Structure formats: C-alpha cells, structure tokens
Short mmCIF file of C-alpha atoms in Angstrom, two decimals:
data_model
loop_
_atom_site.label_atom_id
_atom_site.label_comp_id
_atom_site.label_asym_id
_atom_site.label_seq_id
_atom_site.Cartn_x
_atom_site.Cartn_y
_atom_site.Cartn_z
CA MET U 1254 0.00 0.00 0.00
CA ARG U 1255 1.23 3.45 -0.88
CA ALA U 1256 0.39 6.24 1.54
CA ALA U 1257 -0.96 9.35 -0.20
CA ALA U 1258 -3.18 12.30 0.61
CA GLY U 1259 -6.81 11.23 0.56
CA VAL U 1260 -6.14 7.56 1.27
CA VAL U 1261 -8.40 6.22 4.02
CA LEU U 1262 -6.97 3.73 6.50
CA GLY U 1263 -9.10 1.52 8.68
CA GLN U 1264 -12.22 2.94 7.04
CA ARG U 1265 -11.95 6.10 9.15
CA TYR U 1266 -8.51 7.79 9.03
CA ARG U 1267 -8.09 10.03 5.98
CA LEU U 1268 -4.46 10.98 5.30
CA VAL U 1269 -4.01 14.74 4.95
CA ARG U 1270 -0.31 15.45 4.59
CA GLU U 1271 3.04 13.86 5.26
CA ILE U 1272 5.10 15.52 7.98
CA ALA U 1273 8.11 13.24 8.43
CA VAL U 1274 9.90 10.25 6.94
CA GLY U 1275 11.93 7.72 8.91
CA GLY U 1276 13.86 4.58 8.20
CA MET U 1277 10.84 2.34 8.69
CA GLY U 1278 7.78 4.55 8.43
CA GLU U 1279 6.17 7.73 7.20
CA VAL U 1280 4.36 10.04 9.61
CA TRP U 1281 1.18 11.72 8.40
CA VAL U 1282 -1.37 14.11 9.76
CA ALA U 1283 -4.72 12.41 9.32
CA HIS U 1284 -8.33 13.16 10.13
CA ASP U 1285 -10.32 10.69 12.16
CA GLU U 1286 -13.69 10.87 10.44
CA SER U 1287 -15.44 8.91 13.18
CA LEU U 1288 -14.40 11.19 16.04
CA ALA U 1289 -13.84 14.38 14.01
CA ARG U 1290 -10.31 15.00 15.25
CA ASP U 1291 -6.82 15.18 13.81
CA VAL U 1292 -4.35 12.44 14.66
CA ALA U 1293 -0.85 11.39 13.69
CA ILE U 1294 -0.46 8.17 11.72
CA LYS U 1295 2.77 6.27 11.32
CA VAL U 1296 2.54 4.13 8.18
CA LEU U 1297 4.95 1.37 7.22
CA ARG U 1298 6.91 2.52 4.18
CA GLU U 1299 5.74 1.05 0.89
CA GLU U 1300 8.97 -0.86 0.22
CA PHE U 1301 8.57 -2.76 3.50
CA ALA U 1302 4.92 -3.71 3.02
CA GLY U 1303 4.50 -7.45 3.28
CA ASP U 1304 7.88 -7.92 4.97
CA PRO U 1305 7.18 -10.07 8.05
CA ASN U 1306 10.10 -8.58 10.01
CA PHE U 1307 8.90 -4.99 9.62
CA LEU U 1308 5.29 -5.95 10.23
CA SER U 1309 6.41 -7.68 13.42
CA ARG U 1310 8.23 -4.53 14.56
CA PHE U 1311 5.11 -2.45 13.98
CA ARG U 1312 3.03 -4.93 15.97
CA THR U 1313 5.59 -4.86 18.77
CA GLU U 1314 5.52 -1.06 18.87
CA ALA U 1315 1.72 -1.18 19.02
CA ARG U 1316 1.67 -3.71 21.86
CA ASN U 1317 4.29 -1.90 23.90
CA SER U 1318 2.69 1.50 23.37
CA ALA U 1319 -0.75 0.13 24.23
CA ALA U 1320 0.57 -0.90 27.64
CA LEU U 1321 1.40 2.72 28.47
CA SER U 1322 -0.88 5.53 29.61
CA HIS U 1323 0.91 8.57 31.00
CA GLN U 1324 0.67 12.32 30.57
CA ASN U 1325 4.28 12.42 29.33
CA ILE U 1326 3.93 9.68 26.70
CA ALA U 1327 2.25 10.24 23.33
CA GLN U 1328 -0.87 8.10 23.47
CA LEU U 1329 -1.52 5.27 21.05
CA TYR U 1330 -5.11 5.38 19.82
CA ASP U 1331 -5.31 2.52 17.34
CA TYR U 1332 -3.42 0.00 15.22
CA GLY U 1333 -4.37 -1.57 11.92
CA GLU U 1334 -3.16 -3.49 8.90
CA GLN U 1335 -4.26 -2.90 5.34
CA GLU U 1336 -3.11 -4.27 1.99
CA GLY U 1337 -0.01 -5.89 3.48
CA SER U 1338 0.99 -2.73 5.35
CA ALA U 1339 0.51 -1.54 8.92
CA PHE U 1340 -0.22 1.74 10.64
CA LEU U 1341 -0.24 3.24 14.12
CA VAL U 1342 -2.69 5.97 15.10
CA ILE U 1343 -1.15 8.25 17.70
CA GLU U 1344 -1.89 11.45 19.56
CA LEU U 1345 -0.94 14.49 17.49
CA VAL U 1346 1.30 16.79 19.54
CA LEU U 1347 1.51 20.48 18.69
CA GLY U 1348 5.01 21.81 19.21
CA GLU U 1349 8.43 20.51 18.22
CA PRO U 1350 10.93 17.76 19.01
CA MET U 1351 13.73 18.65 21.40
CA SER U 1352 16.16 18.15 18.52
CA ASP U 1353 14.71 21.23 16.81
CA LEU U 1354 15.06 23.24 20.01
CA LEU U 1355 18.73 22.22 20.26
CA GLU U 1356 19.33 23.25 16.67
CA ARG U 1357 18.04 26.70 17.57
CA GLU U 1358 19.55 26.83 21.07
CA PRO U 1359 22.52 24.43 21.26
CA VAL U 1360 23.02 25.17 24.97
CA LEU U 1361 19.97 25.21 27.25
CA PRO U 1362 19.96 26.98 30.61
CA PRO U 1363 19.19 24.62 33.51
CA ARG U 1364 15.89 26.39 34.20
CA LYS U 1365 14.69 25.27 30.76
CA LEU U 1366 16.39 21.88 30.65
CA LEU U 1367 15.53 20.54 34.11
CA PRO U 1368 11.74 20.32 33.59
CA ILE U 1369 12.31 18.54 30.26
CA LEU U 1370 14.57 15.98 31.91
CA ALA U 1371 12.27 15.51 34.90
CA GLN U 1372 9.20 14.89 32.76
CA THR U 1373 11.13 12.52 30.51
CA ALA U 1374 12.35 10.60 33.55
CA ARG U 1375 8.79 10.26 34.84
CA ALA U 1376 7.66 8.94 31.46
CA LEU U 1377 10.51 6.43 31.41
CA HIS U 1378 9.65 5.31 34.94
CA HIS U 1379 6.09 4.61 33.82
CA ALA U 1380 7.36 2.59 30.86
CA HIS U 1381 9.86 0.69 32.99
CA ASP U 1382 7.20 -0.01 35.60
CA ALA U 1383 5.09 -1.52 32.81
CA GLY U 1384 8.02 -3.68 31.75
CA VAL U 1385 8.92 -1.67 28.63
CA VAL U 1386 12.44 -0.41 27.85
CA HIS U 1387 12.46 2.36 25.24
CA ARG U 1388 15.97 1.64 23.84
CA ASP U 1389 16.07 4.80 21.70
CA VAL U 1390 15.86 7.84 23.99
CA LYS U 1391 17.13 10.88 22.07
CA PRO U 1392 16.10 14.51 21.48
CA GLY U 1393 14.08 13.59 18.40
CA ASN U 1394 11.87 11.32 20.49
CA ILE U 1395 11.28 13.92 23.21
CA LEU U 1396 8.41 16.10 22.06
CA LEU U 1397 7.91 19.56 23.53
CA GLY U 1398 4.25 20.44 23.44
CA ARG U 1399 2.27 23.49 24.36
CA GLY U 1400 2.55 24.78 27.91
CA GLY U 1401 5.84 23.01 28.48
CA ARG U 1402 4.35 19.49 28.45
CA VAL U 1403 6.88 16.86 27.41
CA LYS U 1404 5.83 13.67 25.67
CA ILE U 1405 8.19 10.90 24.70
CA THR U 1406 7.36 8.85 21.67
CA ASP U 1407 8.54 6.31 19.11
CA PHE U 1408 8.59 2.96 20.85
CA GLY U 1409 9.50 1.36 17.53
CA VAL U 1410 12.63 -0.28 18.94
CA SER U 1411 11.32 -0.73 22.48
CA LEU U 1412 11.36 -4.12 24.15
CA ALA U 1413 9.10 -5.57 26.79
CA THR U 1414 10.76 -7.72 29.41
CA ASN U 1415 8.91 -10.79 28.15
CA GLN U 1416 9.84 -10.25 24.49
CA VAL U 1417 12.78 -11.59 22.51
CA PRO U 1418 14.77 -9.09 20.39
CA MET U 1419 13.82 -9.38 16.73
CA THR U 1420 17.15 -8.37 15.24
CA ALA U 1421 19.74 -10.54 13.60
CA THR U 1422 22.78 -11.63 15.60
CA GLY U 1423 25.14 -8.72 16.15
CA MET U 1424 22.63 -6.07 15.09
CA VAL U 1425 22.14 -3.26 17.60
CA MET U 1426 18.86 -1.38 18.02
CA GLY U 1427 19.02 2.33 18.81
CA THR U 1428 20.78 5.48 17.64
CA ALA U 1429 24.58 5.32 17.96
CA GLN U 1430 25.02 8.81 19.44
CA TYR U 1431 22.77 7.92 22.39
CA LEU U 1432 23.55 4.21 22.72
CA SER U 1433 24.49 2.79 26.11
CA PRO U 1434 27.77 0.88 26.46
CA GLU U 1435 25.95 -2.37 27.18
CA GLN U 1436 23.84 -2.01 24.04
CA ALA U 1437 26.96 -1.18 22.04
CA VAL U 1438 28.51 -4.55 22.95
CA GLY U 1439 25.32 -6.45 22.19
CA GLN U 1440 24.02 -6.94 25.72
CA PRO U 1441 20.29 -6.62 26.42
CA ALA U 1442 19.00 -3.13 27.11
CA THR U 1443 17.61 -2.49 30.57
CA PRO U 1444 15.96 0.50 32.25
CA HIS U 1445 19.49 1.66 33.14
CA SER U 1446 20.23 1.81 29.40
CA ASP U 1447 17.46 4.37 28.97
CA LEU U 1448 18.95 6.39 31.83
CA TYR U 1449 22.33 6.45 30.07
CA SER U 1450 20.70 7.71 26.87
CA LEU U 1451 18.90 10.43 28.82
CA GLY U 1452 22.28 11.36 30.29
CA ILE U 1453 23.65 11.85 26.78
CA VAL U 1454 20.67 14.12 26.02
CA ALA U 1455 21.37 16.13 29.18
CA TYR U 1456 25.10 16.40 28.42
CA GLU U 1457 24.40 17.58 24.89
CA ALA U 1458 21.97 20.25 26.08
CA LEU U 1459 24.39 21.56 28.71
CA ALA U 1460 27.62 21.41 26.70
CA GLY U 1461 26.24 22.22 23.26
CA LYS U 1462 27.70 19.01 21.84
CA ARG U 1463 27.52 15.27 22.38
CA PRO U 1464 30.24 13.68 24.53
CA PHE U 1465 31.18 11.07 21.94
CA THR U 1466 31.57 11.55 18.20
CA GLY U 1467 33.24 9.69 15.37
CA PRO U 1468 33.26 9.21 11.61
CA THR U 1469 31.07 6.09 11.79
CA ALA U 1470 28.41 4.61 14.03
CA VAL U 1471 30.87 1.88 15.03
CA ASP U 1472 33.45 4.46 16.14
CA ILE U 1473 30.84 6.22 18.24
CA ALA U 1474 29.67 2.95 19.79
CA VAL U 1475 33.26 2.05 20.70
CA ALA U 1476 33.67 5.46 22.34
CA HIS U 1477 30.60 4.84 24.49
CA VAL U 1478 32.26 1.66 25.72
CA ASN U 1479 35.85 2.81 26.20
CA ALA U 1480 36.27 6.60 26.12
CA PRO U 1481 36.05 8.71 29.29
CA VAL U 1482 33.30 11.30 29.41
CA PRO U 1483 34.74 14.76 28.62
CA PRO U 1484 34.26 17.26 31.46
CA LEU U 1485 31.20 19.46 31.34
CA PRO U 1486 31.76 23.23 31.20
CA ALA U 1487 33.02 24.55 34.55
CA ALA U 1488 30.08 26.96 34.79
CA ILE U 1489 27.58 24.09 35.13
CA ASP U 1490 26.14 23.65 38.63
CA LYS U 1491 28.22 20.99 40.38
CA ARG U 1492 25.24 18.97 41.57
CA LEU U 1493 23.68 18.95 38.11
CA ALA U 1494 26.99 17.98 36.54
CA GLY U 1495 27.31 15.17 39.06
CA ILE U 1496 23.86 13.84 38.16
CA VAL U 1497 24.67 13.86 34.45
CA LEU U 1498 28.00 12.11 34.98
CA SER U 1499 26.33 9.47 37.14
CA LEU U 1500 23.90 8.77 34.30
CA LEU U 1501 26.87 8.28 31.99
CA ALA U 1502 28.61 5.68 34.14
CA LYS U 1503 29.94 2.83 32.00
CA ASP U 1504 28.68 0.25 34.49
CA PRO U 1505 24.85 0.30 34.72
CA ARG U 1506 25.14 -0.46 38.45
CA ASP U 1507 26.82 2.90 38.98
CA ARG U 1508 23.91 4.85 37.46
CA PRO U 1509 20.90 6.06 39.47
CA PRO U 1510 18.87 3.05 40.63
CA SER U 1511 15.73 4.05 38.75
CA ALA U 1512 14.09 6.68 36.59
CA ALA U 1513 11.73 7.35 39.49
CA GLN U 1514 14.58 8.37 41.78
CA LEU U 1515 16.11 10.48 39.02
CA ALA U 1516 12.78 12.24 38.50
CA ARG U 1517 12.54 13.04 42.22
CA ILE U 1518 16.04 14.53 42.25
CA LEU U 1519 15.33 16.60 39.16
CA ASP U 1520 11.98 17.76 40.56
CA GLU U 1521 13.77 19.00 43.68
CA MET U 1522 16.19 20.95 41.51
CA VAL U 1523 13.29 22.42 39.52
CA GLU U 1524 11.66 23.59 42.75
CA ARG U 1525 14.85 25.40 43.70
CA THR U 1526 14.94 27.15 40.34
CA PRO U 1527 13.59 30.74 40.40
CA ALA U 1528 9.87 30.75 39.72
CA THR U 1529 10.33 32.81 36.58
CA GLY U 1530 12.40 30.02 35.06
CA VAL U 1531 10.45 26.91 35.98
CA ALA U 1532 8.05 26.73 33.07
CA VAL U 1533 9.33 25.43 29.76
CA VAL U 1534 7.74 27.59 27.12
CA VAL U 1535 8.76 26.30 23.71
CA PRO U 1536 7.57 28.24 20.68
CA ALA U 1537 6.41 26.01 17.86
CA ARG U 1538 8.95 25.85 15.08
CA ARG U 1539 7.89 27.73 12.00
CA SER U 1540 8.45 25.44 9.08
CA SER U 1541 7.98 28.24 6.58
CA GLY U 1542 8.14 32.01 6.50
CA ARG U 1543 4.36 32.16 6.69
CA GLY U 1544 4.31 30.89 10.29
CA GLY U 1545 2.12 28.22 11.79
CA THR U 1546 2.58 25.43 14.28
CA THR U 1547 4.60 22.33 13.59
CA MET U 1548 2.71 19.11 14.26
CA ILE U 1549 4.90 16.34 15.58
CA ALA U 1550 4.52 12.65 16.15
CA PRO U 1551 6.60 9.47 16.51
CA GLY U 1552 9.81 9.54 14.51
CA ALA U 1553 9.78 13.33 14.27
CA ASP U 1554 13.56 13.55 14.49
CA VAL U 1555 13.75 12.37 10.90
CA ARG U 1556 13.70 14.29 7.64
CA VAL U 1557 10.85 16.77 7.81
CA VAL U 1558 9.11 17.33 4.52
CA PRO U 1559 9.12 21.03 3.57
CA PRO U 1560 5.65 22.54 3.14
CA THR U 1561 6.25 23.03 -0.57
CA GLN U 1562 6.72 19.27 -0.90
CA GLN U 1563 3.93 18.16 1.39
CA PRO U 1564 1.07 16.53 -0.48
CA GLY U 1565 -2.53 17.14 0.34
CA PRO U 1566 -4.56 20.15 1.41
CA ARG U 1567 -3.13 22.82 3.65
CA ARG U 1568 -4.75 24.67 6.43
#
C-alpha cells in the first residue's frame, strides 16, 4: 500500500499530509472521520509492506505503546493493517521535538532543561514499571508540546521484558550517538540503558555538543564503551553535573537506581529554580516564512518534509 493524501486507513482515518519520513515509516497528519479529530499516523513505508520482520516490529511497537498511559507519553489510539501494510494511530502533539530546540539553542539553561529531563524521567519510569524499555531515547523522540508538556514517543525499537529481540545476531537497536555501552557490545538493554541515553541528552543540552563523536556509528559505539566522558563546562552547577556524569557511568550499576529516583532529584532541583524560570515555554517551530505550528509525532527527528513538498490540502 502506498500512503498518499486522501487515502483512508481503517475505514476512518483520511491521510491529509506527510510531515516526516523515517527509516521504517512515514508520519502523516490524518483526520479521524469517526471522532472528528486530527491524529498522527505512522505508516509502514511502501517498500517494506508485506515484509514479516517490519510488520512484526510495527506490531511490537503497538503492543508496547498500548501498555502505556501517561501524561508524558504520546498516546496510542489505534493500530491496523491494510493491503499488506501496517499503521499506528497516535496522539498528534503540537510543538516541536527537542532536537529542533537544540538546533536553535545548542546550549539550554538549567531552568529550561531541568523540567524537560524531569518529565522525561517520569515517562521512562512509567514505561519501565510496565516492563517496557524504550531503547532509543534521544532529542528527536522527546516532544515539547504546548505549555511546556513533554511527551516521549517512538517505541519502535522498544522491548518488553517478556519479548525476545527481533534483530539478527550482532545487530544493535538504537541510535549510535545515544547508545548505552551495554547495548553497544550487544548486551540486552535495561531501564538503566534508557537512563544512560537520557544522560547523553542532558550532556548535549548543557555542553552544546555530544560527549562522543566519530566518523562512523561503530566508532561512536566504541567510544561509548571505552572513552572517558569529557568534562562538562566549569560553569555548570556541580550537583547537576554530578547527576549527568552518574547517568553516563559505563557500568549500569553505577547509574541512578531508577528513573523514578532520578525524576525526584530533578523535581527537587526544579523547585529550587527561580519561579520565573520553571516553566518550559517552547515556541512552535515555524516550518515556513508564513508561520504556523509544527505538528509532531513518533519519529519526528527524521527528515521533515518542507511545506512546498507536502502533499494534500493545507490549512
């Protein structure tokens, strides 16, 4: 099945326009004709339709997402299969991914960063408590909605504790820049792996760059395993720097014991932040000179289709 403007999925979701393209799926704004509301739909890319491995990954994402219900996780509404393809119907978030914010502001002040980290940690705790490890925590999967509400998304490579990884031997799931050392050497991801990835996000936002880089994904993965973490800028609050460095411990046992404890620590730091700096107010990214709000959904850290290339009607 080829996704296109006007195509109706599940006899109720009419595709309106494509907003992002990822390695496995396309993300569309769609209109739910039964409930008269806009939603985001992640559709399996046409070249993967009928492939049992990709269909299995979509089903896994649907099952894992369906187990989660939290104010800081983009809600899964529905799942379906049609003409050999599959699609996920997800809450449409108005705002931008954190990756866009970091492009605009490479270094975030703690008063803006701390609430983002705290909300993300609470979302991860909920997932971990439900037995789901995200395995791909990164700025592109941290959505910044209106009023400062954070929602994490894209459980496409997540793994429930009772599931077996679906990748071939030696294949690693996740994004190299945010990959934990244990994932890099092929060990199973655990909740502590998600904490490490969140630590990379925090380091990047405070230092304006990622701690580990390299010409290839393999080089970056090796650095996660062997290279020491470069010092954070001296101006960073010592307690905050200590938290970030603890998240980036090579040994998972040396990281915070849980996302719940991390969230409590971060919440305490938020409370000590001046009241004028607590709220995270993130202006929606203007995708064209004419203004407007960017609509974001799972996989939004991928190539965003410019408005001039987006099919379908515009609002």
